[in-house]
Coordinates of C-alpha atoms in Angstrom, one line a residue:
M20 CA 104.2 100.7 116.5
L21 CA 108.3 101.3 116.0
K22 CA 108.8 100.6 112.1
P23 CA 112.0 97.7 112.2
I24 CA 115.4 98.9 111.4
S25 CA 119.3 97.0 112.2
T26 CA 120.2 98.9 115.5
P27 CA 123.6 97.3 117.3
T28 CA 120.6 95.7 119.2
R29 CA 118.9 94.9 116.2
E30 CA 118.8 93.0 112.9
L31 CA 116.1 92.6 110.3
V32 CA 116.2 90.4 107.4
N33 CA 113.9 90.7 104.5
L34 CA 111.5 88.8 103.0
D35 CA 110.7 90.1 99.9
G36 CA 110.6 88.3 96.3
V37 CA 108.4 86.0 95.1
W38 CA 106.6 83.5 96.9
R39 CA 103.7 80.5 96.1
F40 CA 100.8 81.1 95.2
A41 CA 97.2 80.0 95.2
I42 CA 93.7 80.7 95.1
D43 CA 91.7 79.3 98.0
S44 CA 89.6 77.4 95.1
R45 CA 92.5 75.5 94.1
V46 CA 94.3 74.0 96.3
G47 CA 93.0 71.8 99.8
D48 CA 90.9 72.9 102.9
Q49 CA 94.4 73.2 104.7
P50 CA 96.9 74.4 102.4
W51 CA 99.2 75.9 104.6
T52 CA 99.8 71.9 106.3
A53 CA 102.0 72.1 103.2
R54 CA 104.2 72.7 100.6
L55 CA 101.4 75.4 98.2
D56 CA 100.7 72.5 95.4
T57 CA 100.2 75.9 92.8
P58 CA 102.4 76.9 89.4
L59 CA 101.7 80.2 90.9
E60 CA 104.2 82.4 92.1
A61 CA 103.9 85.4 93.4
A62 CA 105.8 88.8 93.8
V63 CA 106.0 90.7 96.8
P64 CA 105.2 93.4 96.9
A65 CA 102.7 94.2 94.9
S66 CA 99.0 93.4 94.2
Y67 CA 98.5 90.1 93.1
N68 CA 95.0 90.6 90.9
D69 CA 97.1 92.3 87.7
L70 CA 99.8 90.0 88.3
F71 CA 98.2 87.7 86.2
T72 CA 95.8 87.0 82.8
D73 CA 93.8 85.0 84.2
A74 CA 90.2 86.7 85.0
E75 CA 89.3 84.3 87.7
I76 CA 92.3 85.3 89.9
R77 CA 92.0 89.1 89.6
D78 CA 88.3 89.0 90.2
H79 CA 88.8 86.8 93.3
V80 CA 86.4 87.2 96.5
G81 CA 87.8 84.7 99.3
W82 CA 91.8 83.5 100.7
V83 CA 94.5 83.3 98.4
Y84 CA 97.1 81.6 99.9
Y85 CA 101.4 83.1 99.8
Q86 CA 104.0 80.4 100.7
R87 CA 107.9 81.0 101.2
E88 CA 111.2 79.2 103.8
V89 CA 112.9 81.1 106.0
R90 CA 115.5 80.5 106.9
V91 CA 116.3 82.3 110.3
P92 CA 120.1 83.5 111.4
R93 CA 122.3 81.3 113.8
G94 CA 123.2 84.5 115.7
W95 CA 119.6 85.7 116.6
G96 CA 120.3 82.4 119.9
G97 CA 118.4 84.4 123.1
E98 CA 116.1 87.0 120.6
L99 CA 113.1 88.0 120.8
I100 CA 111.7 87.1 117.1
F101 CA 109.1 88.5 115.5
L102 CA 107.4 88.2 111.5
R103 CA 106.3 91.9 110.0
F104 CA 103.8 92.5 107.8
D105 CA 104.0 96.6 106.3
A106 CA 100.4 95.5 105.4
A107 CA 98.2 92.5 104.6
T108 CA 94.7 94.0 102.7
H109 CA 92.8 93.7 103.9
A110 CA 92.0 90.6 106.1
A111 CA 96.0 87.9 106.9
R112 CA 96.4 84.6 109.1
I113 CA 99.3 84.0 109.3
Y114 CA 100.9 80.3 109.5
L115 CA 104.2 78.5 110.4
G116 CA 104.5 74.9 109.3
D117 CA 100.4 73.8 110.6
T118 CA 99.7 76.0 113.2
L119 CA 98.3 79.7 113.2
V120 CA 100.8 82.1 115.1
G121 CA 98.6 85.5 114.3
E122 CA 95.8 87.6 112.7
H123 CA 95.2 90.6 112.0
I124 CA 92.5 92.9 109.4
G125 CA 92.6 95.5 108.0
G126 CA 94.4 96.5 105.3
Y127 CA 96.4 99.5 105.3
T128 CA 98.2 99.2 108.2
P129 CA 101.2 97.5 110.1
F130 CA 101.9 94.4 112.4
D131 CA 103.7 91.9 114.2
V132 CA 103.5 87.9 115.2
D133 CA 105.9 87.2 117.5
I134 CA 107.1 83.8 116.3
T135 CA 110.0 83.2 118.9
S136 CA 108.3 80.0 120.9
H137 CA 107.8 78.2 117.1
V138 CA 111.3 78.3 115.8
E139 CA 115.3 78.1 116.6
A140 CA 118.3 80.2 115.6
G141 CA 120.1 78.8 112.1
G142 CA 116.4 76.7 111.4
A143 CA 114.1 76.9 108.8
F144 CA 110.2 77.3 108.5
R145 CA 107.2 77.1 105.7
L146 CA 106.2 80.3 106.2
T147 CA 102.0 80.8 104.4
V148 CA 100.1 83.6 104.8
A149 CA 96.1 83.7 103.7
V150 CA 95.1 87.2 102.1
S151 CA 91.7 87.9 102.0
G152 CA 90.5 91.2 100.2
D153 CA 86.9 91.0 100.6
L154 CA 85.1 94.4 102.0
S155 CA 81.8 94.2 104.1
N156 CA 79.5 97.1 106.7
E157 CA 82.2 95.9 109.5
T158 CA 85.5 96.4 107.7
I159 CA 87.0 100.0 106.5
P160 CA 87.0 100.5 104.1
P161 CA 83.4 98.5 104.5
G162 CA 82.0 97.2 100.8
K163 CA 79.3 94.2 101.2
I164 CA 79.5 89.8 99.3
E165 CA 76.9 89.2 96.9
V166 CA 76.3 86.2 95.7
G167 CA 74.8 86.3 91.7
M168 CA 73.0 83.8 89.5
T169 CA 75.8 81.9 88.0
G170 CA 76.9 81.2 92.3
K171 CA 80.0 83.0 91.8
R172 CA 80.8 85.5 94.8
T173 CA 80.8 89.1 93.6
Q174 CA 82.8 92.2 96.0
T175 CA 80.9 95.1 96.3
Y176 CA 82.1 98.3 97.7
F177 CA 81.4 101.7 97.5
H178 CA 84.6 103.3 97.1
D179 CA 85.7 104.7 93.9
F180 CA 89.1 102.6 93.0
Y181 CA 90.4 99.2 91.9
N182 CA 90.0 96.9 95.7
Y183 CA 92.8 95.5 95.7
A184 CA 94.4 92.7 97.0
G185 CA 97.3 91.3 98.6
L186 CA 100.9 91.9 100.3
A187 CA 101.2 95.2 98.5
R188 CA 104.2 96.2 100.8
S189 CA 106.8 94.7 102.5
V190 CA 107.4 91.2 104.8
W191 CA 110.8 91.2 107.1
L192 CA 111.8 88.8 110.2
Y193 CA 113.5 90.8 112.9
S194 CA 115.0 90.6 115.9
V195 CA 115.1 93.0 119.4
P196 CA 116.5 91.4 122.9
T197 CA 113.9 90.1 125.7
T198 CA 114.0 93.8 127.8
R199 CA 113.6 96.7 124.8
V200 CA 112.1 100.4 123.7
D201 CA 108.9 99.1 122.8
D202 CA 107.8 102.6 122.1
V203 CA 108.4 105.5 121.5
T204 CA 106.4 109.4 121.7
V205 CA 107.9 112.8 120.8
V206 CA 106.3 116.0 120.4
T207 CA 108.8 119.0 119.6
G208 CA 107.8 122.6 120.3
F209 CA 110.6 126.0 120.2
E210 CA 110.7 129.3 121.7
G211 CA 113.2 131.6 119.7
T212 CA 115.7 129.9 118.9
T213 CA 115.2 127.2 121.0
G214 CA 114.2 123.8 120.6
S215 CA 112.3 121.6 122.1
V216 CA 111.5 117.5 122.2
D217 CA 109.5 116.6 124.3
Y218 CA 109.8 112.3 124.3
R219 CA 108.0 109.5 126.5
V220 CA 109.7 106.3 126.1
A221 CA 107.7 102.6 126.7
L222 CA 109.9 100.1 127.6
V223 CA 109.3 95.3 127.9
G224 CA 111.7 94.2 130.6
D225 CA 113.5 97.3 134.0
A226 CA 116.1 99.2 132.3
A227 CA 116.9 102.2 132.6
V228 CA 116.6 104.6 129.7
R229 CA 119.4 106.9 128.1
V230 CA 119.0 109.4 125.2
R231 CA 121.0 111.6 122.6
L232 CA 119.7 113.2 119.9
T233 CA 122.1 115.2 117.7
D234 CA 121.8 117.1 114.8
A235 CA 122.3 116.5 110.4
T236 CA 125.9 115.9 111.3
G237 CA 125.7 114.3 113.9
A238 CA 127.0 116.3 116.8
V239 CA 125.1 115.7 120.2
V240 CA 123.1 119.1 120.6
A241 CA 120.9 117.4 124.1
E242 CA 121.5 114.2 125.7
G243 CA 119.0 113.3 128.6
S244 CA 117.7 110.0 130.9
G245 CA 114.2 108.3 132.4
A246 CA 111.4 106.9 130.6
A247 CA 110.7 110.9 130.2
G248 CA 111.1 113.8 129.8
V249 CA 111.9 117.3 127.6
L250 CA 114.9 117.6 125.4
E251 CA 116.5 121.4 124.6
V252 CA 117.7 122.7 121.7
P253 CA 120.0 125.7 121.2
D254 CA 120.6 127.2 117.6
V255 CA 117.5 124.4 116.5
V256 CA 116.7 124.7 112.8
L257 CA 113.5 123.3 112.2
W258 CA 111.9 121.7 109.6
K259 CA 109.8 123.6 106.9
P260 CA 107.6 122.4 104.2
G261 CA 109.8 123.2 101.1
A262 CA 113.2 122.9 104.0
S263 CA 113.4 119.2 105.6
Y264 CA 115.8 119.1 108.8
L265 CA 116.3 116.2 110.2
Y266 CA 117.6 115.4 114.0
E267 CA 117.7 111.9 115.3
L268 CA 116.3 110.9 117.9
T269 CA 118.8 107.9 120.0
V270 CA 117.2 105.4 123.0
E271 CA 118.4 103.4 124.4
A272 CA 117.7 100.7 127.6
L273 CA 120.5 100.0 130.1
H274 CA 120.1 97.3 132.8
D275 CA 123.6 97.8 135.6
G276 CA 125.6 100.7 133.6
V277 CA 125.3 98.2 130.0
V278 CA 123.0 99.5 126.3
V279 CA 121.0 96.3 126.8
D280 CA 118.6 97.9 123.5
A281 CA 118.4 101.1 121.5
Y282 CA 116.6 102.1 118.9
S283 CA 117.3 105.4 116.9
L284 CA 114.5 106.8 114.8
A285 CA 114.6 110.9 112.7
V286 CA 112.6 113.9 114.8
G287 CA 111.5 116.3 112.9
V288 CA 111.3 120.2 115.2
R289 CA 108.1 121.9 114.5
T290 CA 105.1 123.1 115.2
V291 CA 101.4 122.8 113.4
E292 CA 98.5 124.8 115.2
V293 CA 95.0 125.8 113.3
R294 CA 94.2 129.8 114.5
G295 CA 91.2 131.6 113.9
H296 CA 90.8 130.7 110.3
E297 CA 94.4 130.1 109.8
F298 CA 96.1 126.8 109.6
L299 CA 99.9 127.9 111.0
I300 CA 102.9 125.2 110.8
N301 CA 105.7 127.0 113.4
G302 CA 103.5 130.4 113.7
E303 CA 103.4 130.7 110.2
P304 CA 100.3 131.1 107.5
F305 CA 100.5 127.5 105.0
Y306 CA 99.3 127.5 102.1
F307 CA 98.2 123.7 101.1
T308 CA 99.1 123.3 97.7
G309 CA 99.0 120.2 96.0
F310 CA 97.4 116.4 95.2
G311 CA 94.9 113.8 96.8
K312 CA 97.0 110.7 95.1
H313 CA 96.8 106.9 95.2
E314 CA 99.4 103.7 95.6
D315 CA 98.6 103.3 92.6
T316 CA 100.6 101.8 89.6
A317 CA 100.2 98.9 86.5
V318 CA 100.9 95.3 87.3
R319 CA 101.7 96.3 91.0
G320 CA 98.1 97.5 91.1
K321 CA 98.9 98.6 95.5
G322 CA 102.5 97.4 95.7
H323 CA 104.7 99.7 97.0
D324 CA 107.9 100.9 94.5
N325 CA 110.1 102.2 95.7
A326 CA 110.9 103.3 92.1
Y327 CA 107.5 105.7 91.7
M328 CA 108.0 106.6 94.8
V329 CA 110.8 108.8 93.9
H330 CA 109.5 110.0 90.6
D331 CA 106.1 111.1 92.2
F332 CA 108.0 113.4 94.8
Q333 CA 110.4 114.7 91.8
L334 CA 107.0 115.6 89.8
M335 CA 105.1 117.1 92.5
E336 CA 108.5 119.4 93.1
W337 CA 108.7 119.8 89.9
T338 CA 104.6 120.9 89.9
G339 CA 105.7 122.9 92.5
A340 CA 102.9 121.4 94.7
N341 CA 103.6 121.5 99.2
S342 CA 101.8 118.8 100.0
F343 CA 98.9 115.5 99.4
R344 CA 96.5 113.8 101.2
T345 CA 96.6 109.6 101.5
S346 CA 94.0 108.9 100.5
H347 CA 91.8 107.3 100.6
Y348 CA 94.1 104.7 103.7
P349 CA 97.7 104.5 105.3
Y350 CA 99.9 105.2 102.9
A351 CA 103.0 103.0 102.9
E352 CA 105.2 104.2 106.2
D353 CA 108.8 104.4 103.5
V354 CA 106.4 107.5 102.2
L355 CA 105.8 109.1 104.7
D356 CA 110.0 108.8 106.7
F357 CA 110.4 110.2 101.9
A358 CA 108.7 112.8 102.6
D359 CA 109.9 113.4 106.2
R360 CA 113.8 114.3 104.6
R361 CA 111.7 116.5 101.2
G362 CA 110.3 119.2 103.4
I363 CA 106.3 117.6 101.8
V364 CA 104.2 117.8 104.2
V365 CA 100.9 115.8 104.4
I366 CA 97.5 115.3 105.3
D367 CA 97.2 112.2 107.0
E368 CA 93.8 110.0 106.2
T369 CA 92.1 106.2 107.1
A370 CA 90.5 104.1 104.9
A371 CA 86.8 104.7 105.6
V372 CA 86.0 106.0 103.0
G373 CA 82.7 104.9 101.4
L374 CA 80.6 105.6 103.7
N375 CA 77.9 107.3 102.5
M376 CA 74.6 105.1 101.7
G377 CA 73.9 108.5 99.4
V378 CA 76.3 107.6 96.8
V379 CA 75.1 104.4 95.6
G380 CA 71.6 106.8 95.7
G381 CA 73.5 109.1 92.7
M382 CA 73.0 112.3 92.0
S383 CA 70.0 112.7 94.3
G384 CA 72.1 112.2 97.1
T385 CA 68.7 109.7 98.5
P386 CA 70.2 106.6 100.1
P387 CA 68.7 103.0 99.9
F388 CA 68.5 103.3 103.4
P389 CA 70.2 105.2 106.4
T390 CA 74.3 105.0 106.2
F391 CA 73.9 104.8 110.4
S392 CA 72.6 102.2 110.9
E393 CA 73.3 98.0 112.0
Q394 CA 72.2 97.3 108.0
Y395 CA 75.1 99.4 106.6
A396 CA 78.0 101.5 108.9
G397 CA 76.7 100.1 112.2
A398 CA 78.5 99.3 116.0
A399 CA 81.3 97.1 114.2
T400 CA 82.2 99.2 111.9
Q401 CA 82.8 102.1 114.0
A402 CA 84.6 99.6 116.3
A403 CA 86.8 98.6 113.4
H404 CA 86.9 102.4 112.3
A405 CA 88.2 102.8 116.3
Q406 CA 91.3 100.3 115.8
H407 CA 91.7 101.1 112.8
L408 CA 92.7 104.6 114.4
R409 CA 95.3 103.1 116.4
E410 CA 97.1 101.7 114.6
L411 CA 97.7 104.6 112.3
I412 CA 97.9 107.3 115.0
G413 CA 100.3 104.9 116.6
R414 CA 102.2 103.8 113.5
D415 CA 102.7 108.5 112.8
K416 CA 102.9 110.5 115.0
N417 CA 106.0 111.0 115.5
H418 CA 106.1 111.9 111.3
P419 CA 107.6 115.4 111.2
S420 CA 105.6 115.9 107.5
V421 CA 102.1 115.0 109.6
V422 CA 100.5 118.1 110.2
M423 CA 96.7 116.7 110.1
W424 CA 94.8 113.6 110.8
C425 CA 91.7 113.2 107.9
I426 CA 89.2 110.8 109.5
A427 CA 87.0 110.2 106.8
N428 CA 87.0 110.7 103.3
E429 CA 83.5 111.7 102.2
P430 CA 80.7 110.3 104.8
A431 CA 77.3 111.2 105.2
S432 CA 77.5 114.3 107.9
N433 CA 74.3 115.7 106.4
E434 CA 72.1 112.2 107.6
D435 CA 71.5 111.5 111.7
G436 CA 73.4 108.9 112.9
A437 CA 76.7 110.8 112.0
R438 CA 76.9 112.8 115.0
E439 CA 77.1 109.5 116.7
Y440 CA 79.1 107.6 114.5
F441 CA 81.6 110.8 114.7
E442 CA 81.7 112.3 118.0
P443 CA 83.2 108.6 119.6
L444 CA 85.9 108.9 117.5
V445 CA 86.7 112.7 117.1
N446 CA 87.5 112.2 121.4
L447 CA 89.6 109.4 120.5
A448 CA 91.6 110.6 118.3
R449 CA 92.2 113.8 120.3
D450 CA 93.4 111.6 122.9
L451 CA 95.6 109.3 121.0
D452 CA 96.8 112.8 119.4
P453 CA 95.8 116.2 120.8
T454 CA 99.1 118.2 119.0
R455 CA 97.4 117.7 115.6
P456 CA 94.2 119.1 113.6
L457 CA 91.4 117.0 112.7
T458 CA 89.5 117.0 109.5
Y459 CA 87.8 114.9 106.9
S460 CA 86.6 116.0 103.4
L461 CA 83.4 116.8 102.4
V462 CA 81.5 115.0 100.1
M463 CA 79.2 117.4 97.9
F464 CA 75.6 116.2 98.9
A465 CA 76.8 117.1 103.1
T466 CA 75.7 121.1 102.3
F467 CA 76.7 124.2 104.6
K468 CA 72.8 123.9 106.1
N469 CA 73.1 120.0 106.8
D470 CA 76.2 118.6 108.0
Q471 CA 75.3 117.5 111.2
I472 CA 79.3 116.7 112.5
V473 CA 81.7 119.5 111.0
D474 CA 81.2 121.4 114.2
L475 CA 84.3 119.3 116.0
F476 CA 86.6 119.8 113.5
D477 CA 89.3 121.8 113.1
V478 CA 89.9 122.6 109.9
V479 CA 86.6 122.2 106.6
S480 CA 87.8 119.6 104.0
M481 CA 85.5 119.9 100.9
N482 CA 84.7 117.3 98.3
R483 CA 83.5 119.6 95.7
Y484 CA 82.9 119.3 90.8
Y485 CA 80.6 122.2 90.0
G486 CA 81.7 122.3 86.7
W487 CA 82.2 118.1 85.8
Y488 CA 79.1 116.9 88.2
I489 CA 76.9 119.0 88.9
S490 CA 76.8 121.4 85.7
T491 CA 79.1 120.0 83.7
G492 CA 80.6 122.4 80.9
D493 CA 79.0 125.7 81.5
L494 CA 82.3 127.3 83.7
T495 CA 80.6 130.3 84.4
T496 CA 77.6 128.2 86.3
A497 CA 79.9 126.1 88.4
E498 CA 81.8 129.3 89.3
M499 CA 78.4 130.8 91.1
Y500 CA 77.4 127.4 92.9
L501 CA 81.5 127.2 94.0
Q502 CA 81.6 130.7 95.3
G503 CA 78.3 130.8 97.5
D504 CA 79.8 126.9 99.1
I505 CA 82.2 128.0 100.1
Q506 CA 81.0 131.3 101.5
G507 CA 78.3 129.8 102.7
W508 CA 81.0 127.4 105.4
I509 CA 83.9 130.9 105.9
D510 CA 79.4 132.5 107.3
R511 CA 78.2 128.7 110.0
T512 CA 82.1 128.1 110.5
G513 CA 84.6 130.5 110.7
K514 CA 87.5 127.9 110.4
P515 CA 90.2 127.4 107.5
I516 CA 89.1 126.1 104.7
M517 CA 89.8 123.9 102.5
M518 CA 89.3 122.1 98.8
T519 CA 90.8 118.5 99.5
E520 CA 89.4 117.3 95.5
Y521 CA 88.2 118.9 92.7
G522 CA 89.0 118.2 88.8
A523 CA 87.7 116.9 86.2
D524 CA 88.2 113.2 84.0
T525 CA 90.4 113.8 80.7
Q526 CA 91.7 112.4 78.1
P527 CA 94.7 112.4 76.9
G528 CA 94.7 114.4 73.9
L529 CA 91.9 115.3 73.3
H530 CA 91.1 119.3 72.7
S531 CA 88.8 120.7 71.4
V532 CA 88.4 124.9 71.4
W533 CA 85.1 124.9 73.1
D534 CA 83.8 123.5 77.6
Q535 CA 83.5 119.7 76.1
A536 CA 84.4 117.9 79.0
W537 CA 86.9 115.1 78.7
T538 CA 88.9 117.3 76.2
E539 CA 93.0 118.7 78.7
E540 CA 91.1 122.5 77.8
Y541 CA 88.9 122.1 79.6
Q542 CA 90.3 120.4 82.8
T543 CA 93.0 123.3 82.4
D544 CA 89.7 125.7 82.1
L545 CA 87.6 124.5 85.6
L546 CA 91.2 124.0 87.7
A547 CA 91.6 127.6 86.7
M548 CA 88.1 128.3 86.9
Y549 CA 88.8 127.2 91.0
H550 CA 91.3 129.1 91.8
R551 CA 89.7 132.6 90.8
V552 CA 87.3 131.3 93.2
F553 CA 89.3 130.7 96.2
D554 CA 91.8 133.7 95.7
R555 CA 88.6 135.9 97.1
F556 CA 88.6 134.2 100.2
P557 CA 91.6 135.5 102.4
Q558 CA 89.8 132.5 105.2
F559 CA 91.2 129.8 102.4
V560 CA 94.5 127.5 102.8
G561 CA 95.0 125.7 100.3
E562 CA 93.8 123.6 97.5
Q563 CA 94.9 119.8 96.6
V564 CA 94.0 118.5 93.4
W565 CA 92.5 115.3 92.1
N566 CA 94.4 113.1 91.0
F567 CA 97.7 113.8 91.4
A568 CA 97.7 110.5 88.7
D569 CA 94.5 108.7 86.7
F570 CA 94.4 106.2 88.7
A571 CA 92.7 101.5 88.5
T572 CA 88.7 101.6 89.2
S573 CA 86.3 99.0 89.2
N574 CA 84.5 98.4 86.6
G575 CA 81.5 101.1 85.0
I576 CA 79.9 102.9 82.5
H577 CA 81.0 106.3 83.3
R578 CA 85.0 105.3 84.4
V579 CA 86.7 103.8 80.8
D580 CA 90.7 102.7 81.8
G581 CA 89.7 104.0 85.5
N582 CA 89.6 107.6 86.5
K583 CA 90.8 109.7 84.2
K584 CA 90.8 113.4 86.9
G585 CA 94.4 113.1 87.4
V586 CA 97.1 115.5 86.2
F587 CA 99.8 113.2 84.7
T588 CA 98.8 109.8 83.4
R589 CA 98.8 106.3 85.1
D590 CA 102.5 106.4 83.6
R591 CA 102.9 109.7 85.4
R592 CA 103.1 112.0 82.3
P593 CA 102.0 115.8 82.2
K594 CA 98.8 116.8 80.5
S595 CA 97.6 120.1 80.5
A596 CA 96.8 121.3 83.3
A597 CA 100.0 119.5 84.8
L598 CA 101.6 122.3 83.2
S599 CA 99.1 125.2 84.6
L600 CA 98.6 124.3 87.9
R601 CA 103.3 124.1 87.4
R602 CA 102.7 127.7 86.6
R603 CA 100.4 128.7 89.5
W604 CA 102.1 126.7 92.4
R605 CA 105.9 127.5 91.7
G606 CA 107.1 130.6 93.8
L607 CA 103.9 130.0 96.0
D608 CA 106.1 128.7 99.1
G609 CA 103.0 128.3 100.6
R610 CA 102.0 131.2 101.3
K611 CA 98.5 132.0 100.0
P612 CA 97.6 134.1 96.7
G613 CA 96.4 137.5 97.1
A614 CA 92.7 137.9 98.0
V615 CA 90.5 139.4 95.5
D616 CA 87.7 141.5 96.5

């Protein structure tokens, strides 16, 4: 899916701002048929939950409504006109005036609605967007809704971050020609000093295709024609971690020699490969340093914010991090664009978090009923998961920063039914993109002895909390557990191993001379213990701390004002661990620390 941009043949209008807002219990049965009868307004983009002081809105289960008037630019006559939603969490229905014109399920991927037949150039219309944050066993991520003794509907979910909802990303009105470029797929490579850009163009309508590739100065370095081909790039400058270089590919659709549509996208020439126990970028071993993150800030919730994006990247670069995982859902595409430009490596993750009834069983890992069953993660869940994969890969396939797809976070891969659930999804992901490795993040209940799906994937990604949930406060025992765990995966798989989560909750300003949980010293010492173990294994290819910053979670007695495993506070102030990571990571330049006996 192409991101809307302004070109000589395309125009767009941003619809962000303050919209009228109401929850379904406070308006009539069909509130889209008139101006919303509400005193409230909500910011777009932002999650709605924390905008208001009203607890009923924060905890609302059901539909909410956003509304505004939109005017179509008068010069758009004869063009196709679309609405674009960068995300609506987790489901949306789109109304123009009284008419339902589109629907979408899935809270973190974009969707378009063709409204050409409903509007006219220079005219105005009433736009109402109904959004539901509800989760069920047929959504990704899954959840369930229960009705309590008071008759109130309550949302339950099995992931450890707050279920923010609403229009958390931008909304656009845009125009395209009737004959147009519908999609572009790019695969890059190089041999010696010559790069290659393999492109495929999908068109709507009958047109010839012309392409050109320009370098960072705007000079043309390669040209071609046809809907598919390979451009050779002499003296290629590669896209590298920490040293981004981007070319621009411009695709033109021509009718009788006249350009009827044009679209441009950034291209980074690089390769990704798993070979033995190594993860290779451009044929060179790469060692991941960085974080699991969240789209999470005060007041905005999961609302995309460019200022926070820039600052977060500055802090990652300050620590020496070269990568992050989009835990536990696809982030805003603006974030990936920025990663492309900054040379930051991304593990791109689906929203499949919570596929694990063992979590409900606590540290015993004993599920109340099988995870992979029609009672929870069944055929409907799998179908939703597959559609999410199609939309994620369709959106992000051309980003050079994205080097690996993460299919799921902490699924019950130790349970019967896991293979039947995941094998079709792995095959689908490989069909959609055969160029990138696949992984999933392993829950602690899934061990090298009982996991049933690791052979389907390319990289072993471990989430482990020895010293926190297991052997709390006892780093000596935790180190022994960790050492044996990693060795077991190496012996079983022979694949690259990395840690995608490790850490400890830490209250900023709490100190102790002992190994006391929640102190800044304990967080620092725990991370140092993990690093000692990592450095003993040449098969180890990366470390991503959980988490970059503290973040909001659901209500729970084991959380005080959210998850505090961040090395930065929620308002981005460094804890002691951030300084220790900076000392370790700066200067590594993507290389593995020297392994020791």
